[in-house]
PDB file of C-alpha atoms in Angstrom:
ATOM      1  CA  MET P  15      -3.502 -18.737   0.915  1.00  0.00           C
ATOM      2  CA  LYS P  16      -0.677 -16.275   0.320  1.00  0.00           C
ATOM      3  CA  ILE P  17      -0.887 -12.519   0.846  1.00  0.00           C
ATOM      4  CA  LEU P  18       1.539 -10.147  -0.806  1.00  0.00           C
ATOM      5  CA  LEU P  19       1.779  -6.915   1.198  1.00  0.00           C
ATOM      6  CA  ILE P  20       3.219  -3.683  -0.174  1.00  0.00           C
ATOM      7  CA  SER P  21       4.431  -0.809   1.984  1.00  0.00           C
ATOM      8  CA  LEU P  22       6.820   2.091   2.226  1.00  0.00           C
ATOM      9  CA  THR P  23       8.492   0.849   5.417  1.00  0.00           C
ATOM     10  CA  ASN P  24       8.168  -1.665   8.217  1.00  0.00           C
ATOM     11  CA  SER P  25      10.060   0.364  10.800  1.00  0.00           C
ATOM     12  CA  PRO P  26       8.035   0.361  14.028  1.00  0.00           C
ATOM     13  CA  SER P  27       9.307   3.883  14.756  1.00  0.00           C
ATOM     14  CA  ASN P  28       6.797   5.580  12.405  1.00  0.00           C
ATOM     15  CA  GLY P  29       3.096   5.334  11.531  1.00  0.00           C
ATOM     16  CA  TYR P  30       3.126   3.403   8.252  1.00  0.00           C
ATOM     17  CA  GLY P  31       5.978   1.236   9.468  1.00  0.00           C
ATOM     18  CA  SER P  32       4.262   0.406  12.735  1.00  0.00           C
ATOM     19  CA  VAL P  33       1.015  -0.594  10.999  1.00  0.00           C
ATOM     20  CA  THR P  34       2.966  -2.642   8.435  1.00  0.00           C
ATOM     21  CA  HIS P  35       5.219  -4.359  10.972  1.00  0.00           C
ATOM     22  CA  ASN P  36       2.389  -5.291  13.354  1.00  0.00           C
ATOM     23  CA  LEU P  37       0.128  -6.570  10.561  1.00  0.00           C
ATOM     24  CA  CYS P  38       2.894  -8.668   9.002  1.00  0.00           C
ATOM     25  CA  LYS P  39       3.924 -10.041  12.389  1.00  0.00           C
ATOM     26  CA  TYR P  40       0.326 -11.032  13.160  1.00  0.00           C
ATOM     27  CA  LEU P  41      -0.599 -12.438   9.727  1.00  0.00           C
ATOM     28  CA  SER P  42       2.589 -14.434   9.257  1.00  0.00           C
ATOM     29  CA  LYS P  43       1.758 -16.588  12.283  1.00  0.00           C
ATOM     30  CA  ASN P  44      -1.009 -18.376  10.348  1.00  0.00           C
ATOM     31  CA  ILE P  45      -0.885 -17.165   6.748  1.00  0.00           C
ATOM     32  CA  ASP P  46       1.811 -17.343   4.100  1.00  0.00           C
ATOM     33  CA  THR P  47       2.865 -13.710   3.574  1.00  0.00           C
ATOM     34  CA  VAL P  48       5.582 -11.746   1.873  1.00  0.00           C
ATOM     35  CA  LEU P  49       6.198  -8.028   2.291  1.00  0.00           C
ATOM     36  CA  PHE P  50       7.506  -5.936  -0.600  1.00  0.00           C
ATOM     37  CA  LEU P  51       9.452  -2.824   0.392  1.00  0.00           C
ATOM     38  CA  PRO P  52      11.520  -0.255  -1.545  1.00  0.00           C
ATOM     39  CA  LYS P  53      15.073  -1.267  -2.440  1.00  0.00           C
ATOM     40  CA  ASN P  54      16.487   1.585  -0.364  1.00  0.00           C
ATOM     41  CA  CYS P  55      14.345   0.895   2.724  1.00  0.00           C
ATOM     42  CA  GLU P  56      15.947   0.507   6.150  1.00  0.00           C
ATOM     43  CA  ARG P  57      16.458  -3.187   6.903  1.00  0.00           C
ATOM     44  CA  ILE P  58      15.161  -4.418  10.245  1.00  0.00           C
ATOM     45  CA  LYS P  59      15.157  -7.934  11.662  1.00  0.00           C
ATOM     46  CA  THR P  60      11.718  -9.550  11.251  1.00  0.00           C
ATOM     47  CA  SER P  61       9.946 -12.847  11.799  1.00  0.00           C
ATOM     48  CA  TYR P  62       8.219 -12.544   8.407  1.00  0.00           C
ATOM     49  CA  PRO P  63       9.648 -12.610   4.865  1.00  0.00           C
ATOM     50  CA  VAL P  64      10.588  -9.294   3.256  1.00  0.00           C
ATOM     51  CA  LYS P  65      11.741  -8.578  -0.293  1.00  0.00           C
ATOM     52  CA  TYR P  66      13.365  -5.225  -0.982  1.00  0.00           C
ATOM     53  CA  ILE P  67      12.397  -4.917  -4.641  1.00  0.00           C
ATOM     54  CA  LEU P  68      10.137  -1.877  -5.020  1.00  0.00           C
ATOM     55  CA  PRO P  69      11.308   1.305  -6.754  1.00  0.00           C
ATOM     56  CA  ASP P  70      12.369   4.190  -4.550  1.00  0.00           C
ATOM     57  CA  TYR P  71       9.608   6.393  -3.166  1.00  0.00           C
ATOM     58  CA  THR P  72       8.457   9.380  -5.189  1.00  0.00           C
ATOM     59  CA  TYR P  73       5.843  11.983  -4.320  1.00  0.00           C
ATOM     60  CA  THR P  74       5.084  12.759  -7.946  1.00  0.00           C
ATOM     61  CA  PHE P  75       5.290  11.092 -11.320  1.00  0.00           C
ATOM     62  CA  LYS P  76       6.674  14.318 -12.765  1.00  0.00           C
ATOM     63  CA  SER P  77      10.144  12.813 -12.445  1.00  0.00           C
ATOM     64  CA  GLN P  78      12.344  10.172 -14.041  1.00  0.00           C
ATOM     65  CA  LYS P  79      11.217   7.709 -11.348  1.00  0.00           C
ATOM     66  CA  ILE P  80       7.981   7.073 -13.255  1.00  0.00           C
ATOM     67  CA  ILE P  81       9.964   4.798 -15.557  1.00  0.00           C
ATOM     68  CA  ASP P  82      10.847   2.540 -12.602  1.00  0.00           C
ATOM     69  CA  TYR P  83       7.155   2.234 -11.754  1.00  0.00           C
ATOM     70  CA  LEU P  84       6.050   1.567 -15.320  1.00  0.00           C
ATOM     71  CA  MET P  85       8.778  -1.062 -15.768  1.00  0.00           C
ATOM     72  CA  PHE P  86       8.267  -2.807 -12.406  1.00  0.00           C
ATOM     73  CA  SER P  87       7.432  -6.492 -12.502  1.00  0.00           C
ATOM     74  CA  SER P  88       7.396  -9.358 -10.053  1.00  0.00           C
ATOM     75  CA  ASN P  89       7.052 -13.093 -10.499  1.00  0.00           C
ATOM     76  CA  GLU P  90       5.889 -13.573  -6.894  1.00  0.00           C
ATOM     77  CA  LYS P  91       2.737 -15.709  -6.795  1.00  0.00           C
ATOM     78  CA  ALA P  92      -0.013 -14.800  -4.337  1.00  0.00           C
ATOM     79  CA  ASP P  93      -3.767 -15.063  -3.805  1.00  0.00           C
ATOM     80  CA  VAL P  94      -4.284 -11.466  -2.651  1.00  0.00           C
ATOM     81  CA  VAL P  95      -2.252  -8.276  -2.830  1.00  0.00           C
ATOM     82  CA  HIS P  96      -2.717  -5.682  -0.085  1.00  0.00           C
ATOM     83  CA  SER P  97      -1.294  -2.183  -0.528  1.00  0.00           C
ATOM     84  CA  LEU P  98      -0.696  -0.698   2.907  1.00  0.00           C
ATOM     85  CA  VAL P  99       0.401   2.661   1.481  1.00  0.00           C
ATOM     86  CA  GLU P 100      -1.491   4.721  -1.065  1.00  0.00           C
ATOM     87  CA  PHE P 101       0.618   6.661  -3.535  1.00  0.00           C
ATOM     88  CA  PRO P 102       2.833   5.531  -5.192  1.00  0.00           C
ATOM     89  CA  TYR P 103       2.868   1.894  -4.099  1.00  0.00           C
ATOM     90  CA  VAL P 104      -0.870   1.340  -4.560  1.00  0.00           C
ATOM     91  CA  LEU P 105      -0.146   1.592  -8.281  1.00  0.00           C
ATOM     92  CA  LEU P 106       2.239  -1.355  -8.101  1.00  0.00           C
ATOM     93  CA  GLY P 107      -0.329  -3.332  -6.114  1.00  0.00           C
ATOM     94  CA  ASP P 108      -2.819  -2.628  -8.885  1.00  0.00           C
ATOM     95  CA  LYS P 109      -0.319  -3.696 -11.533  1.00  0.00           C
ATOM     96  CA  ILE P 110       0.467  -6.954  -9.695  1.00  0.00           C
ATOM     97  CA  SER P 111      -3.209  -7.788  -9.066  1.00  0.00           C
ATOM     98  CA  VAL P 112      -4.144  -7.218 -12.706  1.00  0.00           C
ATOM     99  CA  GLY P 113      -1.175  -9.283 -13.911  1.00  0.00           C
ATOM    100  CA  LEU P 114      -1.926 -12.200 -11.577  1.00  0.00           C
ATOM    101  CA  HIS P 115      -5.750 -11.863 -11.794  1.00  0.00           C
ATOM    102  CA  ILE P 116      -6.015 -11.678  -8.005  1.00  0.00           C
ATOM    103  CA  PRO P 117      -7.914  -9.308  -5.691  1.00  0.00           C
ATOM    104  CA  HIS P 118      -6.302  -6.058  -4.579  1.00  0.00           C
ATOM    105  CA  VAL P 119      -7.060  -4.556  -1.173  1.00  0.00           C
ATOM    106  CA  ILE P 120      -6.012  -0.976  -0.450  1.00  0.00           C
ATOM    107  CA  SER P 121      -5.539   0.600   2.964  1.00  0.00           C
ATOM    108  CA  SER P 122      -6.070   4.372   2.923  1.00  0.00           C
ATOM    109  CA  TYR P 123      -5.133   6.621   5.817  1.00  0.00           C
ATOM    110  CA  GLY P 124      -6.373  10.202   5.979  1.00  0.00           C
ATOM    111  CA  SER P 125      -5.763  13.046   3.582  1.00  0.00           C
ATOM    112  CA  TYR P 126      -2.725  11.418   1.966  1.00  0.00           C
ATOM    113  CA  SER P 127      -5.004   8.787   0.442  1.00  0.00           C
ATOM    114  CA  VAL P 128      -6.829  11.430  -1.585  1.00  0.00           C
ATOM    115  CA  SER P 129      -4.208  14.134  -2.160  1.00  0.00           C
ATOM    116  CA  HIS P 130      -3.053  12.552  -5.426  1.00  0.00           C
ATOM    117  CA  LEU P 131      -6.615  12.332  -6.756  1.00  0.00           C
ATOM    118  CA  SER P 132      -6.355  16.008  -7.679  1.00  0.00           C
ATOM    119  CA  MET P 133      -2.865  15.925  -9.222  1.00  0.00           C
ATOM    120  CA  TRP P 134      -2.098  15.201 -12.871  1.00  0.00           C
ATOM    121  CA  PRO P 135      -1.021  12.585 -14.004  1.00  0.00           C
ATOM    122  CA  GLU P 136      -1.257  10.864 -10.618  1.00  0.00           C
ATOM    123  CA  LYS P 137      -5.056  11.133 -10.437  1.00  0.00           C
ATOM    124  CA  TYR P 138      -5.448   9.007 -13.566  1.00  0.00           C
ATOM    125  CA  PHE P 139      -3.439   6.130 -12.040  1.00  0.00           C
ATOM    126  CA  MET P 140      -4.969   6.507  -8.578  1.00  0.00           C
ATOM    127  CA  LYS P 141      -8.563   6.459  -9.814  1.00  0.00           C
ATOM    128  CA  GLN P 142      -7.790   3.370 -11.875  1.00  0.00           C
ATOM    129  CA  ALA P 143      -6.212   1.602  -8.877  1.00  0.00           C
ATOM    130  CA  TYR P 144      -9.110   2.483  -6.572  1.00  0.00           C
ATOM    131  CA  ALA P 145     -11.672   1.429  -9.208  1.00  0.00           C
ATOM    132  CA  GLN P 146     -10.035  -1.955  -9.801  1.00  0.00           C
ATOM    133  CA  ALA P 147      -9.555  -2.762  -6.104  1.00  0.00           C
ATOM    134  CA  LYS P 148     -11.774  -5.365  -4.493  1.00  0.00           C
ATOM    135  CA  LEU P 149     -11.916  -3.436  -1.205  1.00  0.00           C
ATOM    136  CA  ILE P 150     -10.634  -0.200   0.313  1.00  0.00           C
ATOM    137  CA  ILE P 151      -9.969  -0.105   4.053  1.00  0.00           C
ATOM    138  CA  VAL P 152      -9.990   3.311   5.731  1.00  0.00           C
ATOM    139  CA  SER P 153      -9.429   4.362   9.316  1.00  0.00           C
ATOM    140  CA  SER P 154     -12.237   6.942   9.536  1.00  0.00           C
ATOM    141  CA  LEU P 155     -15.610   7.990   8.181  1.00  0.00           C
ATOM    142  CA  PHE P 156     -13.951  11.248   7.100  1.00  0.00           C
ATOM    143  CA  THR P 157     -11.588   9.396   4.723  1.00  0.00           C
ATOM    144  CA  LYS P 158     -14.420   7.237   3.429  1.00  0.00           C
ATOM    145  CA  ASN P 159     -16.534  10.307   2.644  1.00  0.00           C
ATOM    146  CA  ILE P 160     -13.667  12.076   0.886  1.00  0.00           C
ATOM    147  CA  LEU P 161     -12.937   9.025  -1.290  1.00  0.00           C
ATOM    148  CA  GLN P 162     -16.613   8.765  -2.189  1.00  0.00           C
ATOM    149  CA  SER P 163     -16.663  12.463  -3.086  1.00  0.00           C
ATOM    150  CA  TYR P 164     -14.174  11.541  -5.852  1.00  0.00           C
ATOM    151  CA  ASN P 165     -16.752   9.082  -7.175  1.00  0.00           C
ATOM    152  CA  ILE P 166     -14.876   6.002  -5.941  1.00  0.00           C
ATOM    153  CA  LYS P 167     -17.394   3.135  -6.200  1.00  0.00           C
ATOM    154  CA  THR P 168     -15.273   0.310  -4.743  1.00  0.00           C
ATOM    155  CA  PRO P 169     -16.607  -0.985  -1.401  1.00  0.00           C
ATOM    156  CA  ILE P 170     -15.045   0.921   1.510  1.00  0.00           C
ATOM    157  CA  LYS P 171     -14.857  -0.477   5.042  1.00  0.00           C
ATOM    158  CA  ILE P 172     -13.828   1.453   8.142  1.00  0.00           C
ATOM    159  CA  ILE P 173     -11.335  -0.584  10.151  1.00  0.00           C
ATOM    160  CA  HIS P 174      -9.190   1.229  12.673  1.00  0.00           C
ATOM    161  CA  PRO P 175      -5.556   0.119  12.589  1.00  0.00           C
ATOM    162  CA  GLY P 176      -4.540  -1.786  15.672  1.00  0.00           C
ATOM    163  CA  ILE P 177      -2.157  -0.182  18.116  1.00  0.00           C
ATOM    164  CA  ASP P 178       0.407  -2.177  20.054  1.00  0.00           C
ATOM    165  CA  VAL P 179      -0.042  -0.378  23.374  1.00  0.00           C
ATOM    166  CA  GLY P 180       2.838  -2.391  24.835  1.00  0.00           C
ATOM    167  CA  ARG P 181       5.196  -0.128  22.868  1.00  0.00           C
ATOM    168  CA  LEU P 182       3.739   2.924  24.593  1.00  0.00           C
ATOM    169  CA  ILE P 183       4.206   1.664  28.150  1.00  0.00           C
ATOM    170  CA  ARG P 184       7.502   2.588  29.782  1.00  0.00           C
TER     171      ARG P 184
END
């Protein structure tokens, strides 16, 4: 089995990066994984494979960057794609999963996971990605309820992200 993970960063110094780094470190011990990150992402030394091929981050598709997202392609083979960040990278996870006919899992954290569901044209792409996903993982009942209030029918599971408490001990 091979899992393709998509994230904004893997820097352990911030929230998304910490979740991404710890998950990749753990999974890569027993599962073939590859992490896709933005081309301009900070490079850190890892024990797991990373490819810096994603378009630069954008908060909105009301910019020229939408072309990079629409034109993105990858020939990486995998059995599952897991988007660890919602907008905009969940859209690339959706595109990859549809192209490879593989399941897409989406992790959604808090209000950021739903903020683009009320923005045009982002809401069109986000609803499509959520609808086509095999599973959505959220960190709280609050996030699950908000997603469901947008009529998201994909199964949603509450799984709290693990915390490496060793980092917090001085």
